[in-house]
Amino acid sequence: MRNTDAELVRRIHNKETNAEAFAELVRRYEKRVFGMVYRLLEDPNDASDVTQEAFLRAYAKLGSFDPERPFMPWLATIALNLARNSLKSSWAKRQTLDESAPSIVDDFERIELLDEVQTALQHLTAEQREVIILRHVADLTYEQIASVTGEKVSTVKSRLFEARKRIEALELRKEARL
């Protein structure tokens, strides 16, 4: 039977196989956090660094985590703040997708899909990009996204609507050119 996130956090607090319990949390959420951060930073190396830092910070701050609440939104808040800081510090160095990263892109079809996603995301505002990534990559609810971003649920819904509308318009323009 799979342990819940709350059970794993309690095991870590109680010093019961805490390395093993934390490793399980990392396994559960590493890909989602990396995907979220990667879509924001657009660089696999930076995303990997921020993902690692997010888990290190989460471990260090685990005492402030309420096990009665979902773990992923709390972790996403840490990762999003680190990604925002990374963007601020390296704004001029932002790069497009590194197609040679074998751990992310392993075949031609995936490269094409990721290019299309990256292109669509680049046409969004930073706020729209964040909510799209938190909803569709991190798989958070509207309420969880509002908690992570510090915005109202209505603002989250509005940003998601506008982002989807903008992406749809890009798709229609692309089809018209074909």
GROMACS .gro file of N, CA and C in nm:
model
  534
    1MET      N    1   0.083  -0.118   0.000
    1MET     CA    2   0.000   0.000   0.000
    1MET      C    3   0.088   0.125   0.000
    2ARG      N    4   0.050   0.222  -0.078
    2ARG     CA    5   0.127   0.345  -0.092
    2ARG      C    6   0.102   0.439   0.025
    3ASN      N    7   0.211   0.491   0.082
    3ASN     CA    8   0.200   0.588   0.190
    3ASN      C    9   0.150   0.719   0.134
    4THR      N   10   0.067   0.790   0.211
    4THR     CA   11   0.023   0.923   0.171
    4THR      C   12   0.138   1.021   0.192
    5ASP      N   13   0.127   1.139   0.132
    5ASP     CA   14   0.229   1.241   0.153
    5ASP      C   15   0.238   1.277   0.301
    6ALA      N   16   0.124   1.288   0.366
    6ALA     CA   17   0.122   1.322   0.509
    6ALA      C   18   0.195   1.217   0.592
    7GLU      N   19   0.176   1.089   0.558
    7GLU     CA   20   0.245   0.982   0.631
    7GLU      C   21   0.396   0.991   0.610
    8LEU      N   22   0.437   1.021   0.488
    8LEU     CA   23   0.580   1.035   0.460
    8LEU      C   24   0.639   1.152   0.537
    9VAL      N   25   0.567   1.264   0.542
    9VAL     CA   26   0.617   1.381   0.615
    9VAL      C   27   0.626   1.349   0.763
   10ARG      N   28   0.527   1.280   0.816
   10ARG     CA   29   0.531   1.241   0.959
   10ARG      C   30   0.652   1.150   0.986
   11ARG      N   31   0.679   1.058   0.894
   11ARG     CA   32   0.796   0.970   0.911
   11ARG      C   33   0.924   1.051   0.912
   12ILE      N   34   0.930   1.153   0.829
   12ILE     CA   35   1.049   1.238   0.826
   12ILE      C   36   1.062   1.314   0.957
   13HIS      N   37   0.953   1.370   1.006
   13HIS     CA   38   0.954   1.443   1.133
   13HIS      C   39   0.994   1.353   1.249
   14ASN      N   40   0.949   1.230   1.246
   14ASN     CA   41   0.977   1.136   1.355
   14ASN      C   42   1.113   1.068   1.341
   15LYS      N   43   1.187   1.108   1.239
   15LYS     CA   44   1.320   1.052   1.213
   15LYS      C   45   1.316   0.904   1.180
   16GLU      N   46   1.200   0.854   1.141
   16GLU     CA   47   1.186   0.714   1.101
   16GLU      C   48   1.221   0.703   0.953
   17THR      N   49   1.329   0.645   0.923
   17THR     CA   50   1.371   0.628   0.783
   17THR      C   51   1.346   0.755   0.702
   18ASN      N   52   1.388   0.871   0.759
   18ASN     CA   53   1.355   0.997   0.695
   18ASN      C   54   1.416   1.012   0.556
   19ALA      N   55   1.534   0.959   0.532
   19ALA     CA   56   1.594   0.968   0.399
   19ALA      C   57   1.510   0.889   0.299
   20GLU      N   58   1.465   0.773   0.340
   20GLU     CA   59   1.382   0.688   0.253
   20GLU      C   60   1.247   0.754   0.225
   21ALA      N   61   1.188   0.813   0.327
   21ALA     CA   62   1.058   0.880   0.311
   21ALA      C   63   1.071   1.002   0.221
   22PHE      N   64   1.176   1.079   0.241
   22PHE     CA   65   1.195   1.197   0.156
   22PHE      C   66   1.226   1.157   0.013
   23ALA      N   67   1.301   1.052  -0.005
   23ALA     CA   68   1.331   1.003  -0.140
   23ALA      C   69   1.202   0.965  -0.212
   24GLU      N   70   1.106   0.911  -0.139
   24GLU     CA   71   0.977   0.876  -0.199
   24GLU      C   72   0.902   1.002  -0.242
   25LEU      N   73   0.905   1.108  -0.162
   25LEU     CA   74   0.842   1.235  -0.202
   25LEU      C   75   0.909   1.291  -0.328
   26VAL      N   76   1.040   1.281  -0.334
   26VAL     CA   77   1.113   1.329  -0.452
   26VAL      C   78   1.070   1.249  -0.575
   27ARG      N   79   1.064   1.118  -0.563
   27ARG     CA   80   1.022   1.034  -0.676
   27ARG      C   81   0.882   1.070  -0.723
   28ARG      N   82   0.794   1.097  -0.630
   28ARG     CA   83   0.655   1.130  -0.665
   28ARG      C   84   0.642   1.261  -0.742
   29TYR      N   85   0.724   1.360  -0.706
   29TYR     CA   86   0.698   1.494  -0.756
   29TYR      C   87   0.809   1.555  -0.842
   30GLU      N   88   0.920   1.486  -0.855
   30GLU     CA   89   1.034   1.542  -0.927
   30GLU      C   90   0.999   1.578  -1.072
   31LYS      N   91   0.933   1.489  -1.144
   31LYS     CA   92   0.901   1.515  -1.284
   31LYS      C   93   0.804   1.631  -1.298
   32ARG      N   94   0.704   1.638  -1.210
   32ARG     CA   95   0.607   1.748  -1.217
   32ARG      C   96   0.673   1.881  -1.186
   33VAL      N   97   0.758   1.883  -1.084
   33VAL     CA   98   0.827   2.008  -1.049
   33VAL      C   99   0.921   2.048  -1.162
   34PHE      N  100   0.998   1.952  -1.212
   34PHE     CA  101   1.089   1.982  -1.322
   34PHE      C  102   1.012   2.036  -1.442
   35GLY      N  103   0.903   1.971  -1.478
   35GLY     CA  104   0.823   2.015  -1.593
   35GLY      C  105   0.772   2.156  -1.574
   36MET      N  106   0.725   2.186  -1.456
   36MET     CA  107   0.674   2.320  -1.426
   36MET      C  108   0.786   2.423  -1.438
   37VAL      N  109   0.898   2.395  -1.374
   37VAL     CA  110   1.011   2.488  -1.373
   37VAL      C  111   1.072   2.502  -1.513
   38TYR      N  112   1.081   2.391  -1.583
   38TYR     CA  113   1.139   2.394  -1.718
   38TYR      C  114   1.057   2.484  -1.810
   39ARG      N  115   0.926   2.474  -1.801
   39ARG     CA  116   0.841   2.557  -1.887
   39ARG      C  117   0.859   2.705  -1.855
   40LEU      N  118   0.892   2.737  -1.732
   40LEU     CA  119   0.915   2.877  -1.695
   40LEU      C  120   1.053   2.926  -1.736
   41LEU      N  121   1.153   2.841  -1.717
   41LEU     CA  122   1.292   2.884  -1.739
   41LEU      C  123   1.341   2.857  -1.881
   42GLU      N  124   1.281   2.760  -1.948
   42GLU     CA  125   1.316   2.724  -2.085
   42GLU      C  126   1.460   2.677  -2.101
   43ASP      N  127   1.520   2.630  -1.994
   43ASP     CA  128   1.657   2.578  -2.000
   43ASP      C  129   1.663   2.456  -1.911
   44PRO      N  130   1.699   2.340  -1.967
   44PRO     CA  131   1.698   2.217  -1.886
   44PRO      C  132   1.797   2.219  -1.771
   45ASN      N  133   1.912   2.280  -1.790
   45ASN     CA  134   2.012   2.285  -1.682
   45ASN      C  135   1.964   2.373  -1.567
   46ASP      N  136   1.911   2.491  -1.600
   46ASP     CA  137   1.858   2.579  -1.496
   46ASP      C  138   1.740   2.513  -1.426
   47ALA      N  139   1.655   2.447  -1.503
   47ALA     CA  140   1.538   2.380  -1.445
   47ALA      C  141   1.581   2.269  -1.350
   48SER      N  142   1.683   2.195  -1.389
   48SER     CA  143   1.735   2.088  -1.303
   48SER      C  144   1.790   2.146  -1.173
   49ASP      N  145   1.865   2.255  -1.183
   49ASP     CA  146   1.920   2.320  -1.064
   49ASP      C  147   1.810   2.370  -0.971
   50VAL      N  148   1.710   2.435  -1.029
   50VAL     CA  149   1.600   2.490  -0.948
   50VAL      C  150   1.519   2.376  -0.887
   51THR      N  151   1.498   2.269  -0.960
   51THR     CA  152   1.425   2.154  -0.907
   51THR      C  153   1.498   2.096  -0.786
   52GLN      N  154   1.628   2.078  -0.799
   52GLN     CA  155   1.707   2.025  -0.686
   52GLN      C  156   1.699   2.120  -0.568
   53GLU      N  157   1.715   2.249  -0.594
   53GLU     CA  158   1.710   2.349  -0.487
   53GLU      C  159   1.573   2.350  -0.420
   54ALA      N  160   1.467   2.332  -0.498
   54ALA     CA  161   1.332   2.330  -0.441
   54ALA      C  162   1.317   2.215  -0.342
   55PHE      N  163   1.368   2.098  -0.378
   55PHE     CA  164   1.358   1.984  -0.286
   55PHE      C  165   1.447   2.004  -0.163
   56LEU      N  166   1.563   2.063  -0.181
   56LEU     CA  167   1.649   2.091  -0.066
   56LEU      C  168   1.582   2.190   0.030
   57ARG      N  169   1.523   2.294  -0.027
   57ARG     CA  170   1.453   2.393   0.056
   57ARG      C  171   1.331   2.330   0.123
   58ALA      N  172   1.260   2.247   0.047
   58ALA     CA  173   1.142   2.181   0.105
   58ALA      C  174   1.184   2.096   0.225
   59TYR      N  175   1.292   2.023   0.211
   59TYR     CA  176   1.340   1.939   0.322
   59TYR      C  177   1.376   2.026   0.442
   60ALA      N  178   1.447   2.136   0.415
   60ALA     CA  179   1.489   2.225   0.523
   60ALA      C  180   1.370   2.291   0.592
   61LYS      N  181   1.263   2.316   0.518
   61LYS     CA  182   1.146   2.386   0.572
   61LYS      C  183   1.031   2.291   0.606
   62LEU      N  184   1.057   2.163   0.606
   62LEU     CA  185   0.951   2.066   0.628
   62LEU      C  186   0.879   2.088   0.761
   63GLY      N  187   0.947   2.147   0.857
   63GLY     CA  188   0.884   2.176   0.986
   63GLY      C  189   0.770   2.275   0.975
   64SER      N  190   0.771   2.359   0.869
   64SER     CA  191   0.663   2.456   0.852
   64SER      C  192   0.549   2.402   0.765
   65PHE      N  193   0.566   2.280   0.715
   65PHE     CA  194   0.461   2.221   0.632
   65PHE      C  195   0.353   2.160   0.718
   66ASP      N  196   0.228   2.185   0.682
   66ASP     CA  197   0.113   2.128   0.752
   66ASP      C  198   0.075   1.998   0.682
   67PRO      N  199   0.099   1.883   0.744
   67PRO     CA  200   0.071   1.754   0.680
   67PRO      C  201  -0.077   1.732   0.646
   68GLU      N  202  -0.163   1.816   0.699
   68GLU     CA  203  -0.306   1.803   0.668
   68GLU      C  204  -0.339   1.868   0.534
   69ARG      N  205  -0.245   1.939   0.477
   69ARG     CA  206  -0.266   2.005   0.348
   69ARG      C  207  -0.192   1.926   0.240
   70PRO      N  208  -0.228   1.945   0.114
   70PRO     CA  209  -0.159   1.874   0.005
   70PRO      C  210  -0.013   1.920  -0.007
   71PHE      N  211   0.075   1.825  -0.033
   71PHE     CA  212   0.217   1.853  -0.042
   71PHE      C  213   0.256   1.927  -0.170
   72MET      N  214   0.199   1.886  -0.284
   72MET     CA  215   0.241   1.942  -0.413
   72MET      C  216   0.222   2.093  -0.423
   73PRO      N  217   0.110   2.152  -0.381
   73PRO     CA  218   0.100   2.298  -0.389
   73PRO      C  219   0.206   2.370  -0.304
   74TRP      N  220   0.236   2.313  -0.188
   74TRP     CA  221   0.339   2.372  -0.102
   74TRP      C  222   0.475   2.366  -0.172
   75LEU      N  223   0.506   2.252  -0.229
   75LEU     CA  224   0.631   2.234  -0.302
   75LEU      C  225   0.634   2.323  -0.426
   76ALA      N  226   0.521   2.334  -0.495
   76ALA     CA  227   0.513   2.418  -0.614
   76ALA      C  228   0.538   2.564  -0.580
   77THR      N  229   0.494   2.609  -0.464
   77THR     CA  230   0.519   2.747  -0.420
   77THR      C  231   0.669   2.771  -0.407
   78ILE      N  232   0.737   2.678  -0.344
   78ILE     CA  233   0.883   2.690  -0.328
   78ILE      C  234   0.951   2.692  -0.464
   79ALA      N  235   0.913   2.598  -0.551
   79ALA     CA  236   0.975   2.589  -0.683
   79ALA      C  237   0.946   2.713  -0.768
   80LEU      N  238   0.822   2.761  -0.762
   80LEU     CA  239   0.786   2.880  -0.840
   80LEU      C  240   0.865   3.001  -0.794
   81ASN      N  241   0.879   3.019  -0.664
   81ASN     CA  242   0.957   3.133  -0.613
   81ASN      C  243   1.104   3.123  -0.656
   82LEU      N  244   1.160   3.004  -0.649
   82LEU     CA  245   1.298   2.986  -0.695
   82LEU      C  246   1.311   3.012  -0.845
   83ALA      N  247   1.214   2.966  -0.922
   83ALA     CA  248   1.216   2.989  -1.067
   83ALA      C  249   1.205   3.138  -1.098
   84ARG      N  250   1.117   3.207  -1.026
   84ARG     CA  251   1.104   3.353  -1.045
   84ARG      C  252   1.237   3.422  -1.015
   85ASN      N  253   1.301   3.382  -0.905
   85ASN     CA  254   1.431   3.442  -0.870
   85ASN      C  255   1.534   3.413  -0.977
   86SER      N  256   1.533   3.293  -1.030
   86SER     CA  257   1.627   3.256  -1.136
   86SER      C  258   1.603   3.339  -1.261
   87LEU      N  259   1.477   3.360  -1.294
   87LEU     CA  260   1.445   3.443  -1.411
   87LEU      C  261   1.493   3.585  -1.392
   88LYS      N  262   1.474   3.638  -1.273
   88LYS     CA  263   1.518   3.776  -1.246
   88LYS      C  264   1.669   3.788  -1.257
   89SER      N  265   1.741   3.689  -1.205
   89SER     CA  266   1.887   3.698  -1.202
   89SER      C  267   1.953   3.666  -1.336
   90SER      N  268   1.881   3.595  -1.422
   90SER     CA  269   1.943   3.558  -1.550
   90SER      C  270   1.853   3.592  -1.668
   91TRP      N  271   1.779   3.699  -1.659
   91TRP     CA  272   1.685   3.737  -1.763
   91TRP      C  273   1.752   3.746  -1.900
   92ALA      N  274   1.869   3.804  -1.906
   92ALA     CA  275   1.938   3.823  -2.034
   92ALA      C  276   1.988   3.692  -2.093
   93LYS      N  277   2.005   3.589  -2.008
   93LYS     CA  278   2.061   3.463  -2.056
   93LYS      C  279   1.956   3.360  -2.094
   94ARG      N  280   1.829   3.397  -2.091
   94ARG     CA  281   1.724   3.299  -2.122
   94ARG      C  282   1.745   3.242  -2.261
   95GLN      N  283   1.732   3.111  -2.270
   95GLN     CA  284   1.756   3.042  -2.396
   95GLN      C  285   1.633   2.965  -2.437
   96THR      N  286   1.630   2.925  -2.563
   96THR     CA  287   1.521   2.839  -2.611
   96THR      C  288   1.555   2.694  -2.577
   97LEU      N  289   1.466   2.605  -2.609
   97LEU     CA  290   1.482   2.464  -2.578
   97LEU      C  291   1.612   2.408  -2.633
   98ASP      N  292   1.687   2.339  -2.546
   98ASP     CA  293   1.810   2.273  -2.587
   98ASP      C  294   1.772   2.134  -2.636
   99GLU      N  295   1.764   2.118  -2.767
   99GLU     CA  296   1.717   1.992  -2.824
   99GLU      C  297   1.813   1.876  -2.803
  100SER      N  298   1.934   1.906  -2.756
  100SER     CA  299   2.030   1.798  -2.738
  100SER      C  300   2.022   1.733  -2.600
  101ALA      N  301   1.935   1.780  -2.513
  101ALA     CA  302   1.925   1.724  -2.379
  101ALA      C  303   1.858   1.587  -2.384
  102PRO      N  304   1.935   1.479  -2.375
  102PRO     CA  305   1.879   1.346  -2.395
  102PRO      C  306   1.780   1.305  -2.286
  103SER      N  307   1.791   1.362  -2.167
  103SER     CA  308   1.699   1.322  -2.061
  103SER      C  309   1.560   1.380  -2.082
  104ILE      N  310   1.547   1.479  -2.169
  104ILE     CA  311   1.417   1.545  -2.189
  104ILE      C  312   1.362   1.511  -2.327
  105VAL      N  313   1.448   1.520  -2.427
  105VAL     CA  314   1.404   1.501  -2.564
  105VAL      C  315   1.469   1.376  -2.619
  106ASP      N  316   1.390   1.273  -2.645
  106ASP     CA  317   1.451   1.149  -2.689
  106ASP      C  318   1.407   1.104  -2.827
  107ASP      N  319   1.321   1.179  -2.893
  107ASP     CA  320   1.288   1.145  -3.030
  107ASP      C  321   1.233   1.267  -3.103
  108PHE      N  322   1.227   1.260  -3.235
  108PHE     CA  323   1.191   1.374  -3.319
  108PHE      C  324   1.050   1.425  -3.291
  109GLU      N  325   0.954   1.337  -3.273
  109GLU     CA  326   0.817   1.381  -3.247
  109GLU      C  327   0.808   1.460  -3.118
  110ARG      N  328   0.880   1.417  -3.017
  110ARG     CA  329   0.879   1.489  -2.891
  110ARG      C  330   0.943   1.627  -2.907
  111ILE      N  331   1.047   1.636  -2.988
  111ILE     CA  332   1.110   1.765  -3.014
  111ILE      C  333   1.009   1.860  -3.077
  112GLU      N  334   0.937   1.811  -3.177
  112GLU     CA  335   0.837   1.896  -3.244
  112GLU      C  336   0.730   1.943  -3.146
  113LEU      N  337   0.680   1.851  -3.064
  113LEU     CA  338   0.577   1.885  -2.967
  113LEU      C  339   0.628   1.987  -2.867
  114LEU      N  340   0.747   1.964  -2.813
  114LEU     CA  341   0.803   2.057  -2.717
  114LEU      C  342   0.828   2.193  -2.780
  115ASP      N  343   0.872   2.196  -2.904
  115ASP     CA  344   0.891   2.324  -2.974
  115ASP      C  345   0.759   2.399  -2.985
  116GLU      N  346   0.652   2.327  -3.019
  116GLU     CA  347   0.522   2.391  -3.031
  116GLU      C  348   0.475   2.445  -2.896
  117VAL      N  349   0.494   2.367  -2.791
  117VAL     CA  350   0.454   2.411  -2.658
  117VAL      C  351   0.536   2.533  -2.617
  118GLN      N  352   0.668   2.527  -2.637
  118GLN     CA  353   0.753   2.640  -2.602
  118GLN      C  354   0.714   2.766  -2.679
  119THR      N  355   0.685   2.750  -2.807
  119THR     CA  356   0.645   2.865  -2.889
  119THR      C  357   0.516   2.924  -2.835
  120ALA      N  358   0.420   2.840  -2.804
  120ALA     CA  359   0.293   2.889  -2.749
  120ALA      C  360   0.315   2.960  -2.617
  121LEU      N  361   0.397   2.903  -2.530
  121LEU     CA  362   0.422   2.964  -2.399
  121LEU      C  363   0.493   3.098  -2.412
  122GLN      N  364   0.578   3.112  -2.510
  122GLN     CA  365   0.650   3.238  -2.529
  122GLN      C  366   0.558   3.352  -2.570
  123HIS      N  367   0.441   3.321  -2.621
  123HIS     CA  368   0.346   3.424  -2.662
  123HIS      C  369   0.253   3.467  -2.547
  124LEU      N  370   0.273   3.409  -2.431
  124LEU     CA  371   0.191   3.443  -2.315
  124LEU      C  372   0.266   3.539  -2.225
  125THR      N  373   0.192   3.613  -2.143
  125THR     CA  374   0.256   3.696  -2.041
  125THR      C  375   0.314   3.603  -1.934
  126ALA      N  376   0.401   3.655  -1.853
  126ALA     CA  377   0.462   3.573  -1.747
  126ALA      C  378   0.354   3.516  -1.654
  127GLU      N  379   0.254   3.597  -1.622
  127GLU     CA  380   0.146   3.553  -1.533
  127GLU      C  381   0.063   3.443  -1.598
  128GLN      N  382   0.033   3.459  -1.727
  128GLN     CA  383  -0.043   3.356  -1.798
  128GLN      C  384   0.037   3.226  -1.807
  129ARG      N  385   0.166   3.239  -1.834
  129ARG     CA  386   0.252   3.122  -1.846
  129ARG      C  387   0.254   3.046  -1.713
  130GLU      N  388   0.266   3.118  -1.603
  130GLU     CA  389   0.269   3.053  -1.472
  130GLU      C  390   0.143   2.973  -1.445
  131VAL      N  391   0.026   3.033  -1.469
  131VAL     CA  392  -0.097   2.961  -1.436
  131VAL      C  393  -0.120   2.843  -1.530
  132ILE      N  394  -0.084   2.857  -1.656
  132ILE     CA  395  -0.096   2.744  -1.750
  132ILE      C  396  -0.008   2.628  -1.704
  133ILE      N  397   0.114   2.659  -1.664
  133ILE     CA  398   0.209   2.556  -1.621
  133ILE      C  399   0.164   2.492  -1.490
  134LEU      N  400   0.118   2.575  -1.397
  134LEU     CA  401   0.072   2.520  -1.269
  134LEU      C  402  -0.052   2.432  -1.288
  135ARG      N  403  -0.137   2.468  -1.383
  135ARG     CA  404  -0.259   2.389  -1.405
  135ARG      C  405  -0.231   2.262  -1.485
  136HIS      N  406  -0.157   2.275  -1.595
  136HIS     CA  407  -0.144   2.163  -1.688
  136HIS      C  408  -0.016   2.081  -1.672
  137VAL      N  409   0.086   2.136  -1.610
  137VAL     CA  410   0.208   2.059  -1.585
  137VAL      C  411   0.211   2.010  -1.441
  138ALA      N  412   0.189   2.102  -1.346
  138ALA     CA  413   0.190   2.064  -1.204
  138ALA      C  414   0.056   2.002  -1.162
  139ASP      N  415  -0.047   2.017  -1.245
  139ASP     CA  416  -0.178   1.956  -1.222
  139ASP      C  417  -0.243   2.005  -1.092
  140LEU      N  418  -0.230   2.136  -1.065
  140LEU     CA  419  -0.290   2.194  -0.946
  140LEU      C  420  -0.432   2.241  -0.975
  141THR      N  421  -0.514   2.247  -0.872
  141THR     CA  422  -0.650   2.300  -0.885
  141THR      C  423  -0.644   2.452  -0.889
  142TYR      N  424  -0.756   2.514  -0.924
  142TYR     CA  425  -0.762   2.661  -0.926
  142TYR      C  426  -0.728   2.717  -0.788
  143GLU      N  427  -0.783   2.656  -0.685
  143GLU     CA  428  -0.759   2.703  -0.548
  143GLU      C  429  -0.612   2.688  -0.510
  144GLN      N  430  -0.551   2.577  -0.549
  144GLN     CA  431  -0.410   2.557  -0.519
  144GLN      C  432  -0.323   2.656  -0.595
  145ILE      N  433  -0.358   2.684  -0.720
  145ILE     CA  434  -0.283   2.782  -0.799
  145ILE      C  435  -0.294   2.919  -0.734
  146ALA      N  436  -0.414   2.955  -0.689
  146ALA     CA  437  -0.434   3.083  -0.622
  146ALA      C  438  -0.346   3.092  -0.497
  147SER      N  439  -0.338   2.982  -0.424
  147SER     CA  440  -0.254   2.979  -0.304
  147SER      C  441  -0.106   2.994  -0.339
  148VAL      N  442  -0.063   2.926  -0.444
  148VAL     CA  443   0.078   2.931  -0.486
  148VAL      C  444   0.116   3.070  -0.536
  149THR      N  445   0.028   3.132  -0.616
  149THR     CA  446   0.061   3.261  -0.679
  149THR      C  447   0.024   3.381  -0.593
  150GLY      N  448  -0.059   3.359  -0.491
  150GLY     CA  449  -0.104   3.470  -0.408
  150GLY      C  450  -0.214   3.552  -0.473
  151GLU      N  451  -0.278   3.496  -0.573
  151GLU     CA  452  -0.387   3.565  -0.645
  151GLU      C  453  -0.521   3.507  -0.603
  152LYS      N  454  -0.628   3.578  -0.640
  152LYS     CA  455  -0.764   3.527  -0.617
  152LYS      C  456  -0.793   3.417  -0.718
  153VAL      N  457  -0.884   3.328  -0.682
  153VAL     CA  458  -0.924   3.220  -0.773
  153VAL      C  459  -0.981   3.280  -0.902
  154SER      N  460  -1.058   3.387  -0.890
  154SER     CA  461  -1.115   3.450  -1.010
  154SER      C  462  -1.005   3.503  -1.102
  155THR      N  463  -0.896   3.554  -1.045
  155THR     CA  464  -0.784   3.602  -1.126
  155THR      C  465  -0.716   3.485  -1.196
  156VAL      N  466  -0.700   3.374  -1.125
  156VAL     CA  467  -0.641   3.254  -1.184
  156VAL      C  468  -0.725   3.206  -1.302
  157LYS      N  469  -0.855   3.198  -1.281
  157LYS     CA  470  -0.945   3.153  -1.388
  157LYS      C  471  -0.939   3.247  -1.507
  158SER      N  472  -0.936   3.376  -1.480
  158SER     CA  473  -0.930   3.474  -1.588
  158SER      C  474  -0.800   3.462  -1.667
  159ARG      N  475  -0.688   3.446  -1.597
  159ARG     CA  476  -0.559   3.430  -1.665
  159ARG      C  477  -0.554   3.302  -1.747
  160LEU      N  478  -0.609   3.195  -1.692
  160LEU     CA  479  -0.613   3.070  -1.768
  160LEU      C  480  -0.699   3.085  -1.893
  161PHE      N  481  -0.813   3.151  -1.880
  161PHE     CA  482  -0.901   3.172  -1.995
  161PHE      C  483  -0.830   3.253  -2.102
  162GLU      N  484  -0.768   3.364  -2.062
  162GLU     CA  485  -0.697   3.449  -2.157
  162GLU      C  486  -0.579   3.375  -2.222
  163ALA      N  487  -0.507   3.297  -2.144
  163ALA     CA  488  -0.393   3.221  -2.197
  163ALA      C  489  -0.441   3.119  -2.299
  164ARG      N  490  -0.546   3.047  -2.266
  164ARG     CA  491  -0.599   2.947  -2.359
  164ARG      C  492  -0.651   3.012  -2.486
  165LYS      N  493  -0.715   3.127  -2.471
  165LYS     CA  494  -0.766   3.201  -2.586
  165LYS      C  495  -0.650   3.245  -2.677
  166ARG      N  496  -0.543   3.291  -2.616
  166ARG     CA  497  -0.426   3.335  -2.692
  166ARG      C  498  -0.360   3.217  -2.765
  167ILE      N  499  -0.349   3.104  -2.697
  167ILE     CA  500  -0.290   2.984  -2.759
  167ILE      C  501  -0.379   2.937  -2.874
  168GLU      N  502  -0.509   2.938  -2.853
  168GLU     CA  503  -0.602   2.899  -2.959
  168GLU      C  504  -0.588   2.990  -3.081
  169ALA      N  505  -0.573   3.119  -3.058
  169ALA     CA  506  -0.556   3.215  -3.169
  169ALA      C  507  -0.427   3.185  -3.244
  170LEU      N  508  -0.322   3.149  -3.172
  170LEU     CA  509  -0.195   3.114  -3.237
  170LEU      C  510  -0.212   2.991  -3.325
  171GLU      N  511  -0.286   2.891  -3.274
  171GLU     CA  512  -0.311   2.769  -3.352
  171GLU      C  513  -0.389   2.799  -3.478
  172LEU      N  514  -0.490   2.886  -3.467
  172LEU     CA  515  -0.569   2.922  -3.585
  172LEU      C  516  -0.485   2.995  -3.689
  173ARG      N  517  -0.399   3.085  -3.644
  173ARG     CA  518  -0.309   3.155  -3.738
  173ARG      C  519  -0.214   3.058  -3.803
  174LYS      N  520  -0.163   2.962  -3.726
  174LYS     CA  521  -0.071   2.863  -3.779
  174LYS      C  522  -0.140   2.777  -3.886
  175GLU      N  523  -0.262   2.734  -3.858
  175GLU     CA  524  -0.337   2.654  -3.955
  175GLU      C  525  -0.367   2.732  -4.081
  176ALA      N  526  -0.395   2.860  -4.067
  176ALA     CA  527  -0.426   2.944  -4.183
  176ALA      C  528  -0.304   2.956  -4.276
  177ARG      N  529  -0.185   2.951  -4.220
  177ARG     CA  530  -0.062   2.961  -4.299
  177ARG      C  531  -0.029   2.833  -4.371
  178LEU      N  532  -0.079   2.721  -4.322
  178LEU     CA  533  -0.049   2.592  -4.385
  178LEU      C  534  -0.120   2.584  -4.513
   0.00000   0.00000   0.00000
